[in-house]
Short mmCIF file of C-alpha atoms in Angstrom, two decimals:
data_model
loop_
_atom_site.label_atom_id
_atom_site.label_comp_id
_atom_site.label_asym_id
_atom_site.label_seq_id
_atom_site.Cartn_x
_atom_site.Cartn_y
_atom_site.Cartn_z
CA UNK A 1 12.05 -36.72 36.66
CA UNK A 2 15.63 -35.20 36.81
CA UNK A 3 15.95 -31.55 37.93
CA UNK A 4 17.64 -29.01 35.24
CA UNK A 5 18.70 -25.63 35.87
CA UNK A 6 18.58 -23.79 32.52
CA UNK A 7 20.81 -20.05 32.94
CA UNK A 8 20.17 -17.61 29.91
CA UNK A 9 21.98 -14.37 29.30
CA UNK A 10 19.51 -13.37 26.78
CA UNK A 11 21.69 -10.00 26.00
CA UNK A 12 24.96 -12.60 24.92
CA UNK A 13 25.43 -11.97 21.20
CA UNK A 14 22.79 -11.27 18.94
CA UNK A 15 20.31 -12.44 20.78
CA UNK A 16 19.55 -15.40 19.57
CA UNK A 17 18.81 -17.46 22.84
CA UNK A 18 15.31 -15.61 22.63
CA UNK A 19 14.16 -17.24 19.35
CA UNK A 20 15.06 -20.66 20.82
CA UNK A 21 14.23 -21.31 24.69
CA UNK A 22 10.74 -22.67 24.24
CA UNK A 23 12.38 -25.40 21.45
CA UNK A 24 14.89 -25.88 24.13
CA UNK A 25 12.68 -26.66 27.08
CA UNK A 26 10.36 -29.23 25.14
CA UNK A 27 13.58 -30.56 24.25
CA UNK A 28 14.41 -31.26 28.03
CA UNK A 29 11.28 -31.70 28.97
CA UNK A 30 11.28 -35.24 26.23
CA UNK A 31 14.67 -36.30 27.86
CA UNK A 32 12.93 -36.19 31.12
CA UNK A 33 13.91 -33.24 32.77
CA UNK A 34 12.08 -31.05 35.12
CA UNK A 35 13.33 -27.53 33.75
CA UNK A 36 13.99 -24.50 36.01
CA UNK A 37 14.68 -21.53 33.97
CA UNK A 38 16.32 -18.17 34.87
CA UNK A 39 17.40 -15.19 32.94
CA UNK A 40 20.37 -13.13 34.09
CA UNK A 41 19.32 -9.25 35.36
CA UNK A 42 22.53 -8.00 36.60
CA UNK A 43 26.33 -9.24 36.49
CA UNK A 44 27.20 -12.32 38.64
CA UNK A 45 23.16 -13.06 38.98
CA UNK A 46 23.96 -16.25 37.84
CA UNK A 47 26.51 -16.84 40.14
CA UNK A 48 24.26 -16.16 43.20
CA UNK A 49 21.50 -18.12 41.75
CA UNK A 50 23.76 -21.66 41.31
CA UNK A 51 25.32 -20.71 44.91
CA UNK A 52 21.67 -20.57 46.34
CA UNK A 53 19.95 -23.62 44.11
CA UNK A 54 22.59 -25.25 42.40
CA UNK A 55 22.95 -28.38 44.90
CA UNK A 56 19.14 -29.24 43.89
CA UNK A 57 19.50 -30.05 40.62
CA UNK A 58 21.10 -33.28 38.82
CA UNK A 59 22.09 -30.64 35.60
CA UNK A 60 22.80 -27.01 35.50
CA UNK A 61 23.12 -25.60 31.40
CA UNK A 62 24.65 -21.91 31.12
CA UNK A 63 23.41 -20.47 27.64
CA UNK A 64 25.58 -17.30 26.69
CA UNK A 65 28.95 -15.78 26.00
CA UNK A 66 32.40 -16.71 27.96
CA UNK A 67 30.95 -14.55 30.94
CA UNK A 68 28.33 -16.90 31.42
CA UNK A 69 30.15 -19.69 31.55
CA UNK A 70 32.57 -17.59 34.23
CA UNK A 71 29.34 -16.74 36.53
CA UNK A 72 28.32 -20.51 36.44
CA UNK A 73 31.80 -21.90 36.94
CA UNK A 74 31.92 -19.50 39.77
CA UNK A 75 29.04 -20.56 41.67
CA UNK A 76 29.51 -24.67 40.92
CA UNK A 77 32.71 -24.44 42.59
CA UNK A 78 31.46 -23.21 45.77
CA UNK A 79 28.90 -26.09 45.81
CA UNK A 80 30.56 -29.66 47.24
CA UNK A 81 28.52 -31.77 45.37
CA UNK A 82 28.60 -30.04 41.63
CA UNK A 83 25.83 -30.97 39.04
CA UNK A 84 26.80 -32.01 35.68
CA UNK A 85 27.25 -28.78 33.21
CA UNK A 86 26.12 -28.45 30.00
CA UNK A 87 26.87 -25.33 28.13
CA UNK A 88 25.37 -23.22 24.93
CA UNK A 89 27.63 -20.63 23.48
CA UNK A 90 25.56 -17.86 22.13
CA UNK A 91 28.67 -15.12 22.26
CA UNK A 92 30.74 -12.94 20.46
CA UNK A 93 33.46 -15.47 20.34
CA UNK A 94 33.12 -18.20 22.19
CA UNK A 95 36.98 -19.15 22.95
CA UNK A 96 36.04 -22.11 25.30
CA UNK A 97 33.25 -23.90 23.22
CA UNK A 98 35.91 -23.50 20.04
CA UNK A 99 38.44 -25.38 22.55
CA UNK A 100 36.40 -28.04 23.55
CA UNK A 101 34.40 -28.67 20.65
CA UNK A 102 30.89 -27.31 21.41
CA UNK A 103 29.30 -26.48 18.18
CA UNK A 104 28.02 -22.37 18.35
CA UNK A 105 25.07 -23.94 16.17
CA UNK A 106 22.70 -23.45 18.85
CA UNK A 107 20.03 -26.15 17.70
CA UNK A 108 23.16 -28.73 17.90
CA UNK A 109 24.69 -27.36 21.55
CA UNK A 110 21.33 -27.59 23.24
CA UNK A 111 21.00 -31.41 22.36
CA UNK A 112 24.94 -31.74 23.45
CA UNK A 113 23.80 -30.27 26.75
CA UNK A 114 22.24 -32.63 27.97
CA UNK A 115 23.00 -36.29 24.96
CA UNK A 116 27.26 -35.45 25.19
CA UNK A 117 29.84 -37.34 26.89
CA UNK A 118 31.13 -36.30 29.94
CA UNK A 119 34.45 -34.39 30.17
CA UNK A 120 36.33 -33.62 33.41
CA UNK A 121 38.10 -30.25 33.05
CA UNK A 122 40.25 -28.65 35.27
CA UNK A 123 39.45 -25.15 36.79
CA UNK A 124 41.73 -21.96 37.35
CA UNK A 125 41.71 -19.76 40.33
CA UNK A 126 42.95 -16.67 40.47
CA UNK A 127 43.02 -15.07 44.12
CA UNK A 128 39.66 -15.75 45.09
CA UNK A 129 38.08 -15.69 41.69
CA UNK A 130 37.54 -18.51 39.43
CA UNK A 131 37.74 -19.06 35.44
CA UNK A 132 37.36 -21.84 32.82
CA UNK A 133 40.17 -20.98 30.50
CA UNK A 134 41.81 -17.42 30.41
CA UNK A 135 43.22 -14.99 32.73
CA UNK A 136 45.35 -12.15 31.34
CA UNK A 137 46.75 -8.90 31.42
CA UNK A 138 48.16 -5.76 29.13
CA UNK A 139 47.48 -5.04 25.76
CA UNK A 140 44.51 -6.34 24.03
CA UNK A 141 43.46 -8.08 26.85
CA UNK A 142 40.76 -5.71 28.20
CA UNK A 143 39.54 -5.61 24.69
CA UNK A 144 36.59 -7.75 25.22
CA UNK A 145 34.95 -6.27 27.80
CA UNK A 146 35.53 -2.87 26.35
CA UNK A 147 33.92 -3.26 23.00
CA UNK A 148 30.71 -2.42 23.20
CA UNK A 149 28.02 -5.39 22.72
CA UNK A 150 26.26 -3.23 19.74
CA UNK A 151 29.58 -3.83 17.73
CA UNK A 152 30.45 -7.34 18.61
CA UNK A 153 27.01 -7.88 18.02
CA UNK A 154 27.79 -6.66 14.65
CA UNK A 155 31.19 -6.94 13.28
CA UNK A 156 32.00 -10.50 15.76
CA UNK A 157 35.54 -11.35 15.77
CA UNK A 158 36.04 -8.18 13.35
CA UNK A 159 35.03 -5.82 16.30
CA UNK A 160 38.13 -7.29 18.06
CA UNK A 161 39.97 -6.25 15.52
CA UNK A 162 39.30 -2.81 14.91
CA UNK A 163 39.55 -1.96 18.61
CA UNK A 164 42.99 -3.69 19.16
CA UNK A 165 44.45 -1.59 15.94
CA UNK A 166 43.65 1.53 18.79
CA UNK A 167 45.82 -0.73 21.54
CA UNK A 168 49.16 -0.40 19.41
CA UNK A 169 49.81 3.35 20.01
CA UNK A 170 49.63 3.18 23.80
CA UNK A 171 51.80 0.30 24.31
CA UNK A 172 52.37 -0.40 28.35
CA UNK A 173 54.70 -2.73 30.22
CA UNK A 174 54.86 -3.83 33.67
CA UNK A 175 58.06 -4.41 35.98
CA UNK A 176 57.22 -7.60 37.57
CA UNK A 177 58.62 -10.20 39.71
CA UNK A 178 56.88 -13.94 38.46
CA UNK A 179 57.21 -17.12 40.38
CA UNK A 180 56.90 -20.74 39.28
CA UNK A 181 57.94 -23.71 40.16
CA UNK A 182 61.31 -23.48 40.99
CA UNK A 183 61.71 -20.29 38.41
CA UNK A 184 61.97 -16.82 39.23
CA UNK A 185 61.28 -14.13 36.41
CA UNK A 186 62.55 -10.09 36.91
CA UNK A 187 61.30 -8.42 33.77
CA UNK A 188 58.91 -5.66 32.31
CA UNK A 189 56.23 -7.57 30.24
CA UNK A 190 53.58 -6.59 27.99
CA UNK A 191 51.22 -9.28 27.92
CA UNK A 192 50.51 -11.71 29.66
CA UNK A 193 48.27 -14.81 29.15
CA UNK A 194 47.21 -17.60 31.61
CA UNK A 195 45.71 -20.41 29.67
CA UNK A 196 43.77 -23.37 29.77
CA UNK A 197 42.25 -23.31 26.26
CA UNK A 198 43.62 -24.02 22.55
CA UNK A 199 41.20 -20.63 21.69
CA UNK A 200 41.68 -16.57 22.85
CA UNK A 201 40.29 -13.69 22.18
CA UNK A 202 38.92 -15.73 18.75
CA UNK A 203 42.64 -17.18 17.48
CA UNK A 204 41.27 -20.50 17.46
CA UNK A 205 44.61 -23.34 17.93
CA UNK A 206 46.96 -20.88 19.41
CA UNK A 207 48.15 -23.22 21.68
CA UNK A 208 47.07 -26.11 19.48
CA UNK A 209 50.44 -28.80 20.13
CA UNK A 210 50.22 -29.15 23.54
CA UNK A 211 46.70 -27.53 25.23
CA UNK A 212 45.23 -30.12 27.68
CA UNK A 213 41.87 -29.53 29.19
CA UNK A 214 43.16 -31.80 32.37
CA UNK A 215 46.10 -32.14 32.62
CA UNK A 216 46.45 -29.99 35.79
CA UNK A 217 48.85 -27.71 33.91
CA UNK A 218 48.18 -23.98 32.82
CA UNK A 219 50.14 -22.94 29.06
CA UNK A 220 51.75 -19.44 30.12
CA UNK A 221 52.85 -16.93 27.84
CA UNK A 222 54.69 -14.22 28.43
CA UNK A 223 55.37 -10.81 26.21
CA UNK A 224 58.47 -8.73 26.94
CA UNK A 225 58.83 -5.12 26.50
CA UNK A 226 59.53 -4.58 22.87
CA UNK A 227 62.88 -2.50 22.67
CA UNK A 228 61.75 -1.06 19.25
CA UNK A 229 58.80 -0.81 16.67
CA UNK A 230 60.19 -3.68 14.45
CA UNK A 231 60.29 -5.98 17.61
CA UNK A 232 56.85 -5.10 17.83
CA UNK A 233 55.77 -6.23 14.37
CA UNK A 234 58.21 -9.29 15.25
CA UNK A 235 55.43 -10.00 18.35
CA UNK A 236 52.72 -9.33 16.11
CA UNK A 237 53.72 -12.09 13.32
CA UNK A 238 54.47 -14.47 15.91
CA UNK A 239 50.54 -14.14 17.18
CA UNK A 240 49.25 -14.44 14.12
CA UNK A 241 51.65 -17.34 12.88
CA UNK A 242 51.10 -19.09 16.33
CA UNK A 243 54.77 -19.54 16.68
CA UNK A 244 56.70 -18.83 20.38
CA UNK A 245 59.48 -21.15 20.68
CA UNK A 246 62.95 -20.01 20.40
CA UNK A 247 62.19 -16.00 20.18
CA UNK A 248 63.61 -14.12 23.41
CA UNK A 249 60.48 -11.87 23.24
CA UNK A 250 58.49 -14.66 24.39
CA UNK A 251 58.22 -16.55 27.86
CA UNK A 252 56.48 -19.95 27.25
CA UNK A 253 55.67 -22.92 29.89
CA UNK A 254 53.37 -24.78 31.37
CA UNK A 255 52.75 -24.92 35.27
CA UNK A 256 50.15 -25.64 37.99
CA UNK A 257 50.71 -22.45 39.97
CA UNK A 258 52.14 -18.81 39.37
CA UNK A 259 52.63 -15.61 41.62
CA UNK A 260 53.05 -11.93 39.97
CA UNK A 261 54.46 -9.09 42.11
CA UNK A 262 54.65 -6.06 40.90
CA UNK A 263 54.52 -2.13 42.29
CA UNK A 264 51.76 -1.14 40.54
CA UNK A 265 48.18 -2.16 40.38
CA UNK A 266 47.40 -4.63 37.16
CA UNK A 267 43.71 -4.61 35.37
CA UNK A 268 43.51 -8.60 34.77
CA UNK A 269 40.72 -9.91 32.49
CA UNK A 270 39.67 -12.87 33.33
CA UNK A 271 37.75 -15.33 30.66
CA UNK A 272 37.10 -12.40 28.50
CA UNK A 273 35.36 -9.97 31.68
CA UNK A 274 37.22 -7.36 33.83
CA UNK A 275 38.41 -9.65 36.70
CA UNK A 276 40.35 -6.77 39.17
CA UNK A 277 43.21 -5.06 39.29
CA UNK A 278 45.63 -6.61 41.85
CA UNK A 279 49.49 -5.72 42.40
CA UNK A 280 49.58 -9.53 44.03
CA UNK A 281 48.42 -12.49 41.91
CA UNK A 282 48.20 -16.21 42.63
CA UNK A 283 47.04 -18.47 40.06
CA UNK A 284 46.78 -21.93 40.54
CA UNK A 285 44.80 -24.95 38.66
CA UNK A 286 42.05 -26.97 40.34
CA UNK A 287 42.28 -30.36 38.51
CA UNK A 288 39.36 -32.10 37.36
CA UNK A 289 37.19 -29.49 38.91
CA UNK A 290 33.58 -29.80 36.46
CA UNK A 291 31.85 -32.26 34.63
CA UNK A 292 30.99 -30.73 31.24
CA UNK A 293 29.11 -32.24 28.33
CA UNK A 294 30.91 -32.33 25.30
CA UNK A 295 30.16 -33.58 21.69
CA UNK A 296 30.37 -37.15 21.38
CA UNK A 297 32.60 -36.56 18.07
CA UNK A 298 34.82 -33.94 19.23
CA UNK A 299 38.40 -34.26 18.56
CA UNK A 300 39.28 -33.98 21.97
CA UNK A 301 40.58 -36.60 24.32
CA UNK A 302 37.89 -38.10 26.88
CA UNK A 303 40.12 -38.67 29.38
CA UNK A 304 39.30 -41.48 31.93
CA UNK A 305 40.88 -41.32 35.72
#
């Protein structure tokens, strides 16, 4: 029999991983699969646990939130040889199953887990810290891990909401030297987002004409300081409309690697969890980093190398 490692947060949204682990391991258990379960008791438990065991099995499935994913991500990538990931999204928002095309219907992910096709994704790094599809920093961004769980459980995507309305009155920048390519940036910005993912912070498509999974490039954006409170409603339609190009409040590229200097320490959050607060950043892509399986009738591109 093949050898699964099955990784529960049962805490992630509402719960709902509970009602549904036994179904899940007869499930595996009729594919084949020798199941090894563990729950999560304590942040980056899962990490230490794929570090430790990981190399053993032939699949590792994460069920849980965008943390989750983060923790397992984390420990794969110290492995050399990397089992093939499956992933259930059981969160508040699930950003990078709505970018890939995992269903959040949990009696359709767990089949996916282990019956999808397999998708090679790249993998960010930032400083010695991994993540599957978001790093950021400034306003809204520490919203996720700052709403309580109660609320998302909740409200969802609403909870977001209500606590970003709170955000707007204490508006920060940051003086910042970036570095790209062959670019150099000197300016004060208010957000900023480091992306591989068409889904953040639950605005599904925001980068939805030219997000690639693995293409070895991140999608950067970049907020200015707003000079006024119009501008600020200005930035505020433009989220909401999805629309950056050709607005001088907005810095948008794509690249494989970036460096932020700045005087003062930054709180980054990185795929939706508090990721450290650093006054030096490097973030870089590691291309086609993890196997993932994927719905076989996603709209995504299966890209062969």
């Amino acid at each position: 029999m093949k050898k699964l490692l099955l990784l529960a947060n049962m805490y992630s949204g509402k719960g709902i991983i509970k009602l549904n682990i036994a179904d899940m391991i007869d499930y595996y258990n009729s594919r084949g699969f020798e199941v090894t379960v563990y729950s999560s008791q304590y942040i980056g438990h899962i990490t230490d646990i794929v570090q430790k065991t990981g190399s053993q099995y032939d699949n590792i499935i994460c069920c849980g939130g965008d943390g989750t994913l983060n923790e397992t991500i984390n420990g794969l990538m110290t492995l050399e040889k990397r089992p093939i990931l499956g992933y259930i999204p059981c969160g508040s928002t699930n950003d990078f199953a709505n970018s890939i095309g995992i269903p959040t219907i949990i009696e359709e992910s767990y089949k996916i887990a282990v019956d999808g096709q397999c998708f090679n994704i790249d993998v960010g790094k930032i400083n010695s810290k991994h993540f599957s599809y978001v790093a950021g920093f400034g306003m809204f961004t520490n919203i996720s891990y700052e709403t309580p769980q109660n609320m998302k459980n909740i409200l969802g995507y609403q909870a977001y909401i209500f606590a970003g309305l709170k955000e707007i009155a204490n508006i920060r920048t940051y003086p910042m030297k970036i570095t790209y390519d062959n670019d150099i940036i000197e300016d004060e910005i208010m957000i900023g987002l480091i992306s591989n993912s068409n889904s953040i912070a639950g605005m599904k498509r925001l980068f939805e004409n030219y997000a690639d999974l693995n293409d070895g490039l991140f999608e950067v954006l970049l907020v200015k300081k707003p000079k006024n409170t119009s501008l600020l409603r200005n930035i505020v339609s433009c989220f909401v409309e999805k629309n950056f190009d050709d607005n001088d409040m907005f810095y948008s590229f794509k690249t494989s690697k970036i460096k932020f200097e700045s005087k003062d320490f930054i709180k980054w959050t990185v795929d939706g969890e508090y990721g450290g607060d650093y006054n030096y950043t490097e973030i870089e892509v590691i291309k086609n980093s993890v196997d993932i399986l994927v719905n076989n009738e996603n709209n995504i591109e299966i890209k062969k190398e």
